[in-house]
Tab-separated table of C-alpha atoms and ligand atoms in Angstrom:
chain	number	residue	atom	x	y	z
Y	799	UNK	CA	-14.896	335.598	177.155
Y	800	UNK	CA	-13.223	337.832	179.693
Y	801	UNK	CA	-11.423	340.683	178.012
Y	802	UNK	CA	-8.926	343.099	179.364
Y	803	UNK	CA	-8.482	345.713	176.705
Y	804	UNK	CA	-5.415	347.359	178.214
Y	805	UNK	CA	-3.465	344.112	178.054
Y	806	UNK	CA	-0.842	343.816	175.374
Y	807	UNK	CA	-1.125	341.048	172.789
Y	808	UNK	CA	0.294	339.805	169.506
Y	809	UNK	CA	-0.543	342.281	166.788
Y	810	UNK	CA	-1.401	340.127	163.781
Y	811	UNK	CA	-2.474	336.599	163.013
Y	812	UNK	CA	0.886	335.920	161.371
Y	813	UNK	CA	2.625	337.385	164.396
Y	814	UNK	CA	0.777	334.937	166.662
Y	815	UNK	CA	1.879	332.015	164.520
Y	816	UNK	CA	5.500	333.095	164.336
Y	817	UNK	CA	5.828	333.861	168.032
Y	818	UNK	CA	4.248	330.535	168.985
Y	819	UNK	CA	6.527	328.770	166.558
Y	820	UNK	CA	9.393	330.775	168.001
Y	821	UNK	CA	8.633	329.234	171.382
Y	822	UNK	CA	8.447	325.688	170.063
Y	823	UNK	CA	11.469	325.808	167.762
Y	824	UNK	CA	14.753	326.122	169.552
Y	825	UNK	CA	17.585	324.099	170.957
Y	826	UNK	CA	15.041	321.333	171.451
Y	827	UNK	CA	15.100	320.670	167.689
Y	828	UNK	CA	18.735	321.211	166.968
Y	829	UNK	CA	20.364	320.021	170.168
Y	830	UNK	CA	17.945	317.867	172.224
Y	831	UNK	CA	16.065	316.005	169.495
Y	832	UNK	CA	19.185	314.636	167.743
Y	833	UNK	CA	20.912	313.878	171.058
Y	834	UNK	CA	17.932	311.911	172.432
Y	835	UNK	CA	17.180	310.199	169.128
Y	836	UNK	CA	20.815	309.132	168.878
Y	837	UNK	CA	21.004	307.909	172.452
Y	838	UNK	CA	17.676	306.040	172.434
Y	839	UNK	CA	17.898	303.908	169.352
Y	840	UNK	CA	17.041	306.185	166.391
Y	841	UNK	CA	13.922	305.360	164.374
Y	842	UNK	CA	12.044	303.469	167.112
Y	843	UNK	CA	12.449	306.488	169.391
Y	844	UNK	CA	11.236	308.736	166.581
Y	845	UNK	CA	8.113	306.566	166.205
Y	846	UNK	CA	7.259	306.826	169.915
Y	847	UNK	CA	7.967	310.548	169.861
Y	848	UNK	CA	5.572	311.020	166.922
Y	849	UNK	CA	2.855	309.118	168.710
Y	850	UNK	CA	3.340	311.134	171.901
Y	851	UNK	CA	3.200	314.374	169.915
Y	852	UNK	CA	-0.041	313.464	168.156
Y	853	UNK	CA	-1.994	311.732	170.926
Y	854	UNK	CA	-0.848	313.875	173.830
Y	855	UNK	CA	1.149	316.903	172.701
Y	856	UNK	CA	-1.249	318.439	170.197
Y	857	UNK	CA	-4.456	318.161	172.290
Y	858	UNK	CA	-2.698	319.496	175.398
Y	859	UNK	CA	-1.301	322.383	173.363
Y	860	UNK	CA	-4.753	323.284	172.023
Y	861	UNK	CA	-6.277	323.062	175.508
Y	862	UNK	CA	-3.552	325.227	177.011
Y	863	UNK	CA	-3.917	327.961	174.408
Y	864	UNK	CA	-7.698	327.894	174.834
Y	865	UNK	CA	-7.377	328.317	178.598
Y	866	UNK	CA	-4.997	331.238	178.242
Y	867	UNK	CA	-7.090	333.047	175.675
Y	868	UNK	CA	-10.235	332.538	177.671
Y	869	UNK	CA	-8.784	334.020	180.855
Y	870	UNK	CA	-6.458	336.556	179.191
Y	871	UNK	CA	-4.179	336.155	182.172
Y	872	UNK	CA	-0.914	334.635	183.385
Y	873	UNK	CA	-0.501	330.977	184.332
Y	874	UNK	CA	-1.542	331.453	187.976
Y	875	UNK	CA	-4.401	333.945	187.586
Y	876	UNK	CA	-5.908	331.936	184.702
Y	877	UNK	CA	-6.909	329.187	187.108
Y	878	UNK	CA	-8.131	331.697	189.647
Y	879	UNK	CA	-10.402	333.200	187.009
Y	880	UNK	CA	-11.598	330.066	185.268
Y	881	UNK	CA	-11.993	327.483	188.011
Y	882	UNK	CA	-15.472	326.894	189.245
Y	883	UNK	CA	-15.503	326.419	192.993
Y	884	UNK	CA	-12.477	328.678	193.465
Y	885	UNK	CA	-9.075	328.254	191.848
Y	886	UNK	CA	-7.198	327.502	195.067
Y	887	UNK	CA	-6.014	324.017	194.187
Y	888	UNK	CA	-5.601	324.556	190.455
Y	889	UNK	CA	-3.305	327.520	190.918
Y	890	UNK	CA	-0.659	324.965	191.735
Y	891	UNK	CA	-0.355	324.449	187.949
Y	892	UNK	CA	0.725	328.071	187.658
Y	893	UNK	CA	3.319	327.804	190.398
Y	894	UNK	CA	4.650	324.551	188.971
Y	895	UNK	CA	4.944	326.363	185.642
Y	896	UNK	CA	6.971	329.037	187.333
Y	897	UNK	CA	9.359	326.432	188.783
Y	898	UNK	CA	9.658	324.575	185.469
Y	899	UNK	CA	10.421	327.772	183.564
Y	900	UNK	CA	13.192	328.700	185.962
Y	901	UNK	CA	14.758	325.248	185.970
Y	902	UNK	CA	14.584	324.861	182.190
Y	903	UNK	CA	16.191	328.247	181.685
Y	904	UNK	CA	18.912	327.290	184.156
Y	905	UNK	CA	20.276	324.633	181.801
Y	906	UNK	CA	18.874	325.862	178.484
Y	907	UNK	CA	20.711	329.169	178.805
Y	908	UNK	CA	23.945	327.228	179.223
Y	909	UNK	CA	23.453	325.294	175.991
Y	910	UNK	CA	22.551	328.583	174.304
Y	911	UNK	CA	25.814	329.925	175.708
Y	912	UNK	CA	27.726	327.120	173.983
Y	913	UNK	CA	25.980	328.074	170.741
Y	914	UNK	CA	27.002	331.729	171.140
Y	915	UNK	CA	30.581	330.648	171.814
Y	916	UNK	CA	30.464	328.464	168.690
Y	917	UNK	CA	29.489	331.463	166.559
Y	918	UNK	CA	32.889	332.968	167.301
Y	919	UNK	CA	34.752	329.696	167.042
Y	920	UNK	CA	33.130	329.014	163.666
Y	921	UNK	CA	33.973	332.481	162.356
Y	922	UNK	CA	37.599	332.157	163.438
Y	923	UNK	CA	38.010	328.865	161.577
Y	924	UNK	CA	38.687	326.946	164.801
Y	925	UNK	CA	35.984	324.390	163.989
Y	926	UNK	CA	37.208	323.527	160.490
Y	927	UNK	CA	37.766	319.799	160.911
Y	928	UNK	CA	35.944	316.548	160.171
Y	929	UNK	CA	37.825	314.564	162.802
Y	930	UNK	CA	35.803	313.287	165.797
Y	931	UNK	CA	38.867	313.659	168.059
Y	932	UNK	CA	39.463	317.309	167.196
Y	933	UNK	CA	35.747	318.079	167.522
Y	934	UNK	CA	35.537	316.444	170.916
Y	935	UNK	CA	38.639	318.268	172.148
Y	936	UNK	CA	37.261	321.653	171.026
Y	937	UNK	CA	33.892	321.072	172.686
Y	938	UNK	CA	35.526	319.669	175.826
Y	939	UNK	CA	37.771	322.709	176.150
Y	940	UNK	CA	34.724	324.983	176.199
Y	941	UNK	CA	32.485	323.108	178.605
Y	942	UNK	CA	35.201	322.240	181.109
Y	943	UNK	CA	36.247	325.888	181.429
Y	944	UNK	CA	34.248	327.327	184.364
Y	945	UNK	CA	34.860	330.981	183.482
Y	946	UNK	CA	33.779	330.658	179.859
Y	947	UNK	CA	30.769	328.550	180.854
Y	948	UNK	CA	29.514	331.169	183.278
Y	949	UNK	CA	30.215	334.168	181.089
Y	950	UNK	CA	28.456	332.761	178.031
Y	951	UNK	CA	25.426	331.908	180.142
Y	952	UNK	CA	25.325	335.467	181.463
Y	953	UNK	CA	25.612	336.899	177.954
Y	954	UNK	CA	22.575	334.887	176.894
Y	955	UNK	CA	20.585	335.949	179.949
Y	956	UNK	CA	21.486	339.601	179.507
Y	957	UNK	CA	20.371	339.618	175.862
Y	958	UNK	CA	17.108	337.779	176.501
Y	959	UNK	CA	16.354	339.846	179.616
Y	960	UNK	CA	16.721	343.037	177.598
Y	961	UNK	CA	14.395	341.868	174.833
Y	962	UNK	CA	11.708	340.582	177.205
Y	963	UNK	CA	11.695	343.867	179.119
Y	964	UNK	CA	10.630	345.590	175.883
Y	965	UNK	CA	7.294	343.771	175.833
Y	966	UNK	CA	5.273	341.213	173.951
Y	967	UNK	CA	4.787	342.905	170.613
Y	968	UNK	CA	7.980	344.836	170.181
Y	969	UNK	CA	10.236	342.318	171.881
Y	970	UNK	CA	9.085	338.791	171.171
Y	971	UNK	CA	7.213	339.211	167.936
Y	972	UNK	CA	9.647	341.517	166.183
Y	973	UNK	CA	12.680	339.339	166.772
Y	974	UNK	CA	11.232	335.959	165.927
Y	975	UNK	CA	9.387	336.777	162.748
Y	976	UNK	CA	12.496	337.955	160.947
Y	977	UNK	CA	14.839	335.039	161.473
Y	978	UNK	CA	12.814	331.824	161.480
Y	979	UNK	CA	12.663	331.376	157.698
Y	980	UNK	CA	16.402	331.773	157.365
Y	981	UNK	CA	17.120	328.948	159.789
Y	982	UNK	CA	14.839	326.690	157.803
Y	983	UNK	CA	16.666	327.413	154.543
Y	984	UNK	CA	20.072	326.825	156.057
Y	985	UNK	CA	18.959	323.499	157.501
Y	986	UNK	CA	17.852	322.391	154.051
Y	987	UNK	CA	21.273	323.294	152.631
Y	988	UNK	CA	22.885	321.255	155.410
Y	989	UNK	CA	20.646	318.274	154.691
Y	990	UNK	CA	21.601	318.281	151.030
Y	991	UNK	CA	25.301	318.261	151.895
Y	992	UNK	CA	24.876	315.590	154.538
Y	993	UNK	CA	22.836	313.346	152.266
Y	994	UNK	CA	25.455	313.486	149.518
Y	995	UNK	CA	28.266	312.355	151.810
Y	996	UNK	CA	29.633	308.856	151.150
Y	997	UNK	CA	27.969	306.458	153.610
Y	998	UNK	CA	25.028	308.789	154.240
Y	999	UNK	CA	22.567	305.945	153.839
Y	1000	UNK	CA	23.524	304.395	157.199
Y	1001	UNK	CA	22.407	307.583	158.900
Y	1002	UNK	CA	19.045	307.493	157.149
Y	1003	UNK	CA	18.549	303.855	158.096
Y	1004	UNK	CA	19.336	304.739	161.711
Y	1005	UNK	CA	16.836	307.597	161.656
Y	1006	UNK	CA	13.994	305.971	159.717
Y	1007	UNK	CA	14.180	302.157	160.028
Y	1008	UNK	CA	12.781	301.277	163.441
Y	1009	UNK	CA	13.853	298.360	165.592
Y	1010	UNK	CA	10.917	298.127	167.982
Y	1011	UNK	CA	12.779	295.876	170.391
Y	1012	UNK	CA	14.663	298.982	171.510
Y	1013	UNK	CA	11.540	300.533	173.052
Y	1014	UNK	CA	11.594	300.349	176.848
Y	1015	UNK	CA	9.541	302.246	179.463
Y	1016	UNK	CA	12.472	304.614	179.912
Y	1017	UNK	CA	12.548	305.332	176.193
Y	1018	UNK	CA	8.809	306.061	176.223
Y	1019	UNK	CA	9.195	308.449	179.159
Y	1020	UNK	CA	12.020	310.288	177.420
Y	1021	UNK	CA	10.004	310.540	174.188
Y	1022	UNK	CA	6.972	311.865	176.057
Y	1023	UNK	CA	9.144	314.353	177.922
Y	1024	UNK	CA	10.607	315.503	174.613
Y	1025	UNK	CA	7.133	315.957	173.134
Y	1026	UNK	CA	6.258	318.280	176.038
Y	1027	UNK	CA	9.552	320.124	175.910
Y	1028	UNK	CA	9.379	320.548	172.151
Y	1029	UNK	CA	5.875	322.015	172.087
Y	1030	UNK	CA	6.522	324.149	175.205
Y	1031	UNK	CA	3.559	322.551	176.966
Y	1032	UNK	CA	2.838	321.331	180.490
Y	1033	UNK	CA	4.298	324.469	182.016
Y	1034	UNK	CA	1.984	327.330	181.253
Y	1035	UNK	CA	4.049	328.644	178.377
Y	1036	UNK	CA	1.480	327.990	175.651
Y	1037	UNK	CA	-1.167	329.111	178.112
Y	1038	UNK	CA	0.616	332.433	178.599
Y	1039	UNK	CA	1.095	332.873	174.838
Y	1040	UNK	CA	-2.547	331.869	174.355
Y	1041	UNK	CA	-3.487	334.817	176.555
Y	1042	UNK	CA	-1.947	337.099	173.899
Y	1043	UNK	CA	-3.728	335.375	170.996
Y	1044	UNK	CA	-6.118	337.440	168.930
Y	1045	UNK	CA	-9.821	336.769	169.503
Y	1046	UNK	CA	-10.268	335.644	165.874
Y	1047	UNK	CA	-7.234	333.320	165.814
Y	1048	UNK	CA	-8.061	329.736	164.821
Y	1049	UNK	CA	-6.522	327.853	167.752
Y	1050	UNK	CA	-6.493	324.240	166.472
Y	1051	UNK	CA	-5.150	325.218	163.070
Y	1052	UNK	CA	-2.445	327.400	164.625
Y	1053	UNK	CA	-1.428	324.582	166.980
Y	1054	UNK	CA	-1.364	322.054	164.140
Y	1055	UNK	CA	0.767	324.290	161.974
Y	1056	UNK	CA	3.185	324.967	164.809
Y	1057	UNK	CA	3.442	321.255	165.559
Y	1058	UNK	CA	4.099	320.351	161.917
Y	1059	UNK	CA	6.630	323.111	161.354
Y	1060	UNK	CA	8.397	322.216	164.574
Y	1061	UNK	CA	8.516	318.560	163.597
Y	1062	UNK	CA	9.932	319.477	160.192
Y	1063	UNK	CA	12.750	321.438	161.803
Y	1064	UNK	CA	13.590	318.488	164.073
Y	1065	UNK	CA	13.557	316.050	161.165
Y	1066	UNK	CA	15.708	318.369	159.070
Y	1067	UNK	CA	18.181	318.596	161.939
Y	1068	UNK	CA	18.171	314.802	162.177
Y	1069	UNK	CA	18.724	314.432	158.440
Y	1070	UNK	CA	21.540	316.984	158.593
Y	1071	UNK	CA	23.239	315.213	161.479
Y	1072	UNK	CA	22.889	311.407	161.315
Y	1073	UNK	CA	24.239	310.767	157.809
Y	1074	UNK	CA	27.292	312.813	158.838
Y	1075	UNK	CA	27.603	310.861	162.091
Y	1076	UNK	CA	28.038	307.657	160.109
Y	1077	UNK	CA	30.047	309.180	157.258
Y	1078	UNK	CA	32.694	310.689	159.539
Y	1079	UNK	CA	32.698	308.059	162.295
Y	1080	UNK	CA	31.046	310.011	165.121
Y	1081	UNK	CA	29.176	308.233	167.898
Y	1082	UNK	CA	25.366	308.557	167.472
Y	1083	UNK	CA	24.836	308.174	171.239
Y	1084	UNK	CA	27.254	311.007	172.075
Y	1085	UNK	CA	24.430	312.905	173.822
Y	1086	UNK	CA	24.517	316.666	174.345
Y	1087	UNK	CA	27.812	317.123	172.520
Y	1088	UNK	CA	26.549	315.498	169.299
Y	1089	UNK	CA	25.433	318.636	167.474
Y	1090	UNK	CA	28.476	320.636	168.461
Y	1091	UNK	CA	30.741	318.016	166.925
Y	1092	UNK	CA	28.906	316.793	163.822
Y	1093	UNK	CA	27.514	320.045	162.424
Y	1094	UNK	CA	30.963	321.655	162.072
Y	1095	UNK	CA	32.166	318.501	160.302
Y	1096	UNK	CA	29.363	318.699	157.727
Y	1097	UNK	CA	30.088	322.364	157.041
Y	1098	UNK	CA	33.811	321.773	156.852
Y	1099	UNK	CA	33.204	319.299	154.046
Y	1100	UNK	CA	31.485	321.862	151.820
Y	1101	UNK	CA	32.582	324.965	149.951
Y	1102	UNK	CA	32.098	328.204	151.868
Y	1103	UNK	CA	31.972	326.113	155.051
Y	1104	UNK	CA	33.217	328.773	157.459
Y	1105	UNK	CA	30.652	331.305	156.346
Y	1106	UNK	CA	27.709	328.888	156.423
Y	1107	UNK	CA	28.825	327.389	159.728
Y	1108	UNK	CA	28.941	330.803	161.332
Y	1109	UNK	CA	25.537	331.658	159.924
Y	1110	UNK	CA	24.141	328.360	161.215
Y	1111	UNK	CA	25.248	329.024	164.776
Y	1112	UNK	CA	23.955	332.601	164.576
Y	1113	UNK	CA	20.537	331.331	163.526
Y	1114	UNK	CA	20.537	328.613	166.176
Y	1115	UNK	CA	21.381	331.316	168.712
Y	1116	UNK	CA	18.407	333.297	167.444
Y	1117	UNK	CA	16.127	330.249	167.646
Y	1118	UNK	CA	17.205	329.758	171.242
Y	1119	UNK	CA	16.307	333.369	171.991
Y	1120	UNK	CA	12.713	332.842	170.783
Y	1121	UNK	CA	12.364	329.852	173.093
Y	1122	UNK	CA	13.972	331.568	176.083
Y	1123	UNK	CA	11.737	334.611	175.640
Y	1124	UNK	CA	8.693	332.369	175.889
Y	1125	UNK	CA	10.135	330.716	178.988
Y	1126	UNK	CA	10.785	334.127	180.528
Y	1127	UNK	CA	7.289	335.295	179.686
Y	1128	UNK	CA	5.757	332.715	182.063
Y	1129	UNK	CA	7.183	334.215	185.305
Y	1130	UNK	CA	7.185	337.691	183.731
Y	1131	UNK	CA	3.418	337.615	183.263
Y	1132	UNK	CA	2.856	336.128	186.724
Y	1133	UNK	CA	4.888	338.780	188.514
Y	1134	UNK	CA	4.079	341.834	186.484
Y	1135	UNK	CA	0.329	341.097	186.514
Y	1136	UNK	CA	-0.081	339.821	190.051
Y	1137	UNK	CA	2.276	342.160	191.865
Y	1138	UNK	CA	2.141	345.112	189.499
Y	1139	UNK	CA	5.933	345.204	189.196
Y	1140	UNK	CA	7.176	346.757	185.935
Y	1141	UNK	CA	8.435	344.495	183.142
Y	1142	UNK	CA	11.878	346.001	183.454
Y	1143	UNK	CA	12.211	345.308	187.169
Y	1144	UNK	CA	10.809	341.820	186.801
Y	1145	UNK	CA	13.289	341.144	183.985
Y	1146	UNK	CA	16.226	342.140	186.169
Y	1147	UNK	CA	15.013	339.994	189.062
Y	1148	UNK	CA	14.446	337.025	186.787
Y	1149	UNK	CA	17.804	337.256	185.051
Y	1150	UNK	CA	19.578	337.401	188.406
Y	1151	UNK	CA	17.613	334.440	189.766
Y	1152	UNK	CA	18.316	332.323	186.697
Y	1153	UNK	CA	22.008	333.206	186.828
Y	1154	UNK	CA	22.018	331.980	190.422
Y	1155	UNK	CA	20.066	328.760	189.835
Y	1156	UNK	CA	21.881	328.248	186.531
Y	1157	UNK	CA	25.431	328.545	187.828
Y	1158	UNK	CA	25.634	324.946	189.140
Y	1159	UNK	CA	24.356	323.730	185.755
Y	1160	UNK	CA	26.915	325.862	183.922
Y	1161	UNK	CA	29.666	324.482	186.139
Y	1162	UNK	CA	28.570	320.856	185.954
Y	1163	UNK	CA	31.342	319.922	183.524
Y	1164	UNK	CA	34.012	321.801	185.453
Y	1165	UNK	CA	34.174	323.025	189.072
Y	1166	UNK	CA	31.031	321.124	190.093
Y	1167	UNK	CA	31.515	317.983	187.991
Y	1168	UNK	CA	31.874	315.812	191.076
Y	1169	UNK	CA	28.649	317.089	192.658
Y	1170	UNK	CA	26.047	314.541	191.614
Y	1171	UNK	CA	22.761	314.658	193.523
Y	1172	UNK	CA	20.707	311.523	192.642
Y	1173	UNK	CA	23.654	310.290	190.579
Y	1174	UNK	CA	23.359	313.086	187.978
Y	1175	UNK	CA	25.181	316.331	187.356
Y	1176	UNK	CA	23.103	319.391	188.208
Y	1177	UNK	CA	22.695	320.077	184.482
Y	1178	UNK	CA	21.252	316.585	183.904
Y	1179	UNK	CA	19.153	316.797	187.051
Y	1180	UNK	CA	17.447	320.033	185.955
Y	1181	UNK	CA	16.814	318.496	182.552
Y	1182	UNK	CA	15.451	315.260	184.022
Y	1183	UNK	CA	13.249	316.898	186.647
Y	1184	UNK	CA	11.654	319.282	184.163
Y	1185	UNK	CA	11.218	317.154	181.026
Y	1186	UNK	CA	10.496	313.839	182.694
Y	1187	UNK	CA	8.610	314.931	185.816
Y	1188	UNK	CA	7.321	318.495	185.975
Y	1189	UNK	CA	6.126	318.895	182.379
Y	1190	UNK	CA	4.243	315.560	182.197
Y	1191	UNK	CA	2.774	316.220	185.642
Y	1192	UNK	CA	1.744	319.740	184.611
Y	1193	UNK	CA	0.248	318.164	181.482
Y	1194	UNK	CA	-1.887	315.763	183.525
Y	1195	UNK	CA	-3.155	318.558	185.771
Y	1196	UNK	CA	-4.039	320.779	182.806
Y	1197	UNK	CA	-5.962	317.898	181.216
Y	1198	UNK	CA	-7.805	317.167	184.447
Y	1199	UNK	CA	-8.677	320.820	184.898
Y	1200	UNK	CA	-10.063	321.190	181.376
Y	1201	UNK	CA	-11.963	317.924	181.467
Y	1202	UNK	CA	-13.370	317.936	184.970
Y	1203	UNK	CA	-13.580	321.585	186.012
Y	1204	UNK	CA	-13.697	323.897	183.017
Y	1205	UNK	CA	-15.762	321.517	180.912
Y	1206	UNK	CA	-16.741	320.850	177.320
Y	1207	UNK	CA	-19.093	323.809	176.650
Y	1208	UNK	CA	-16.418	326.385	177.509
Y	1209	UNK	CA	-13.758	324.555	175.540
Y	1210	UNK	CA	-16.155	324.366	172.578
Y	1211	UNK	CA	-16.860	328.110	172.776
Y	1212	UNK	CA	-13.186	328.946	172.952
Y	1213	UNK	CA	-12.023	326.628	170.179
Y	1214	UNK	CA	-14.802	327.744	167.839
Y	1215	UNK	CA	-14.272	331.435	168.608
Y	1216	UNK	CA	-17.756	331.601	170.135
Y	1217	UNK	CA	-19.339	329.678	167.285
Y	1218	UNK	CA	-17.660	331.529	164.432
Y	1219	UNK	CA	-15.662	328.473	163.306
Y	1220	UNK	CA	-17.414	325.244	162.297
Y	1221	UNK	CA	-15.020	322.995	164.203
Y	1222	UNK	CA	-17.119	321.377	166.931
Y	1223	UNK	CA	-15.856	317.929	165.889
Y	1224	UNK	CA	-12.276	318.968	166.512
Y	1225	UNK	CA	-13.160	320.532	169.851
Y	1226	UNK	CA	-14.967	317.364	170.940
Y	1227	UNK	CA	-12.031	315.190	169.874
Y	1228	UNK	CA	-9.620	317.410	171.798
Y	1229	UNK	CA	-11.897	317.187	174.821
Y	1230	UNK	CA	-12.032	313.384	174.761
Y	1231	UNK	CA	-8.271	313.197	174.334
Y	1232	UNK	CA	-7.563	315.465	177.293
Y	1233	UNK	CA	-10.308	313.827	179.328
Y	1234	UNK	CA	-9.087	310.241	179.085
Y	1235	UNK	CA	-6.333	309.422	176.637
Y	1236	UNK	CA	-3.695	311.985	177.541
Y	1237	UNK	CA	-3.896	311.831	181.349
Y	1238	UNK	CA	-4.058	308.030	181.459
Y	1239	UNK	CA	-1.165	307.649	179.015
Y	1240	UNK	CA	0.961	310.234	180.808
Y	1241	UNK	CA	0.206	308.693	184.189
Y	1242	UNK	CA	1.142	305.178	183.055
Y	1243	UNK	CA	4.353	306.331	181.409
Y	1244	UNK	CA	5.290	308.553	184.338
Y	1245	UNK	CA	4.693	305.894	186.995
Y	1246	UNK	CA	6.388	303.211	184.936
Y	1247	UNK	CA	9.356	305.428	184.121
Y	1248	UNK	CA	9.737	306.196	187.807
Y	1249	UNK	CA	9.670	302.464	188.526
Y	1250	UNK	CA	6.532	302.766	190.662
Y	1251	UNK	CA	5.298	299.587	188.966
M	1688	LIG	N1	10.326	324.295	172.930
M	1688	LIG	C1	11.659	324.780	173.156
M	1688	LIG	C2	12.652	323.966	172.362
M	1688	LIG	O1	12.293	322.881	171.905
M	1688	LIG	O2	13.790	324.377	172.236
M	1688	LIG	C3	12.039	324.763	174.615
M	1688	LIG	C4	10.988	325.263	175.545
M	1688	LIG	C5	10.483	326.542	175.394
M	1688	LIG	C6	10.471	324.439	176.506
M	1688	LIG	C7	9.460	326.991	176.226
M	1688	LIG	C8	9.479	324.850	177.338
M	1688	LIG	C9	8.973	326.129	177.179
M	1688	LIG	F1	8.035	326.547	177.954
């Protein structure tokens, strides 16, 4: 194992778990998962998503963390250090990661901005309604206002840029470990309220009773893309976090726990949202606006609604910060380690770049609504290109690198902490999955989704 003792890292085993979970849990669970599940048929989509997470997501996540911890370096230098025969070609994974991180932040920071705005709207009582029309008008007023859209995005970027400049331990770890548990508790409260609404059962049927005829190649591609997005894989993020893992951290068990906890948060969000969708007459396929309309309705229908609603949006804002910090850490590590630029300077440069690339996404419901390259708004384009192209492609390349360049013995050593853990069976299973199953599955889904065949 190559060690660089001066390099910062997560301070405790619990800190590693929480920070990694902080990367996985975010708007993906509360905003993207319900929106995609609603728009792609409900339970059948959930079934495909689960399969993608288990067969592809988990092994890729374990492999990525192992690579990062072995090299103790950023997403570009890792391949330089680990590749036999020179890392020239494989470094492309690092640069693709850099592009993915920037593009994801460009739209993710906008959704986070909506959440921040909703904190204030919730506190002022402006969201206290169970009517779909009122909810849609309130959300529409926010996203079609170019000034508000830009300013909220900048607020998010400024906050996250400040935290990331403070460093891995003090910044990332300190913030995420405090607030995760609270979000979980509040989601459970929401689920209880949602499940006791009249007509709640229709929402549960939608979420858990699959109709397999709804599964198309497009649906499979979206589910696979979500699995990557959810677990922050295919773009060097888990690799970068892996480089901060402690030497005695059990990688497969950490990855499994993160995956299960992340899945629980998504399911809780689904259970909080879909019964309410049917009880109040919302449209399950409403897409990105779904959460912003249904969640306020559920809170409005319970005592103390304003307080809990405000708290919910605060915690969702915090969850989005954990995810954005991990996205920022990918280019941060690349630039600060490769060019020797300070974290503070890199943070400023990154925040400015994301504000620039993100502006067309922020304005895609207002000033730039008519600008539709490839038939999509810029917001949707960034989302599509990252989740459905770059992350799966990054995933394939990482699998190929581990299987055909790095090799089984090194993966075994890394996963077993140099023989300290008796988990060779797991390491071998992960190796087979990343050698054949994951790349072949991703390739088929990717090519089919892109209508290549
Ligand atoms: N996993 C995060 C979420 O689901 O909200 C989003 C994300 C974070 C994606 C980090 C990619 C990433 F590298």
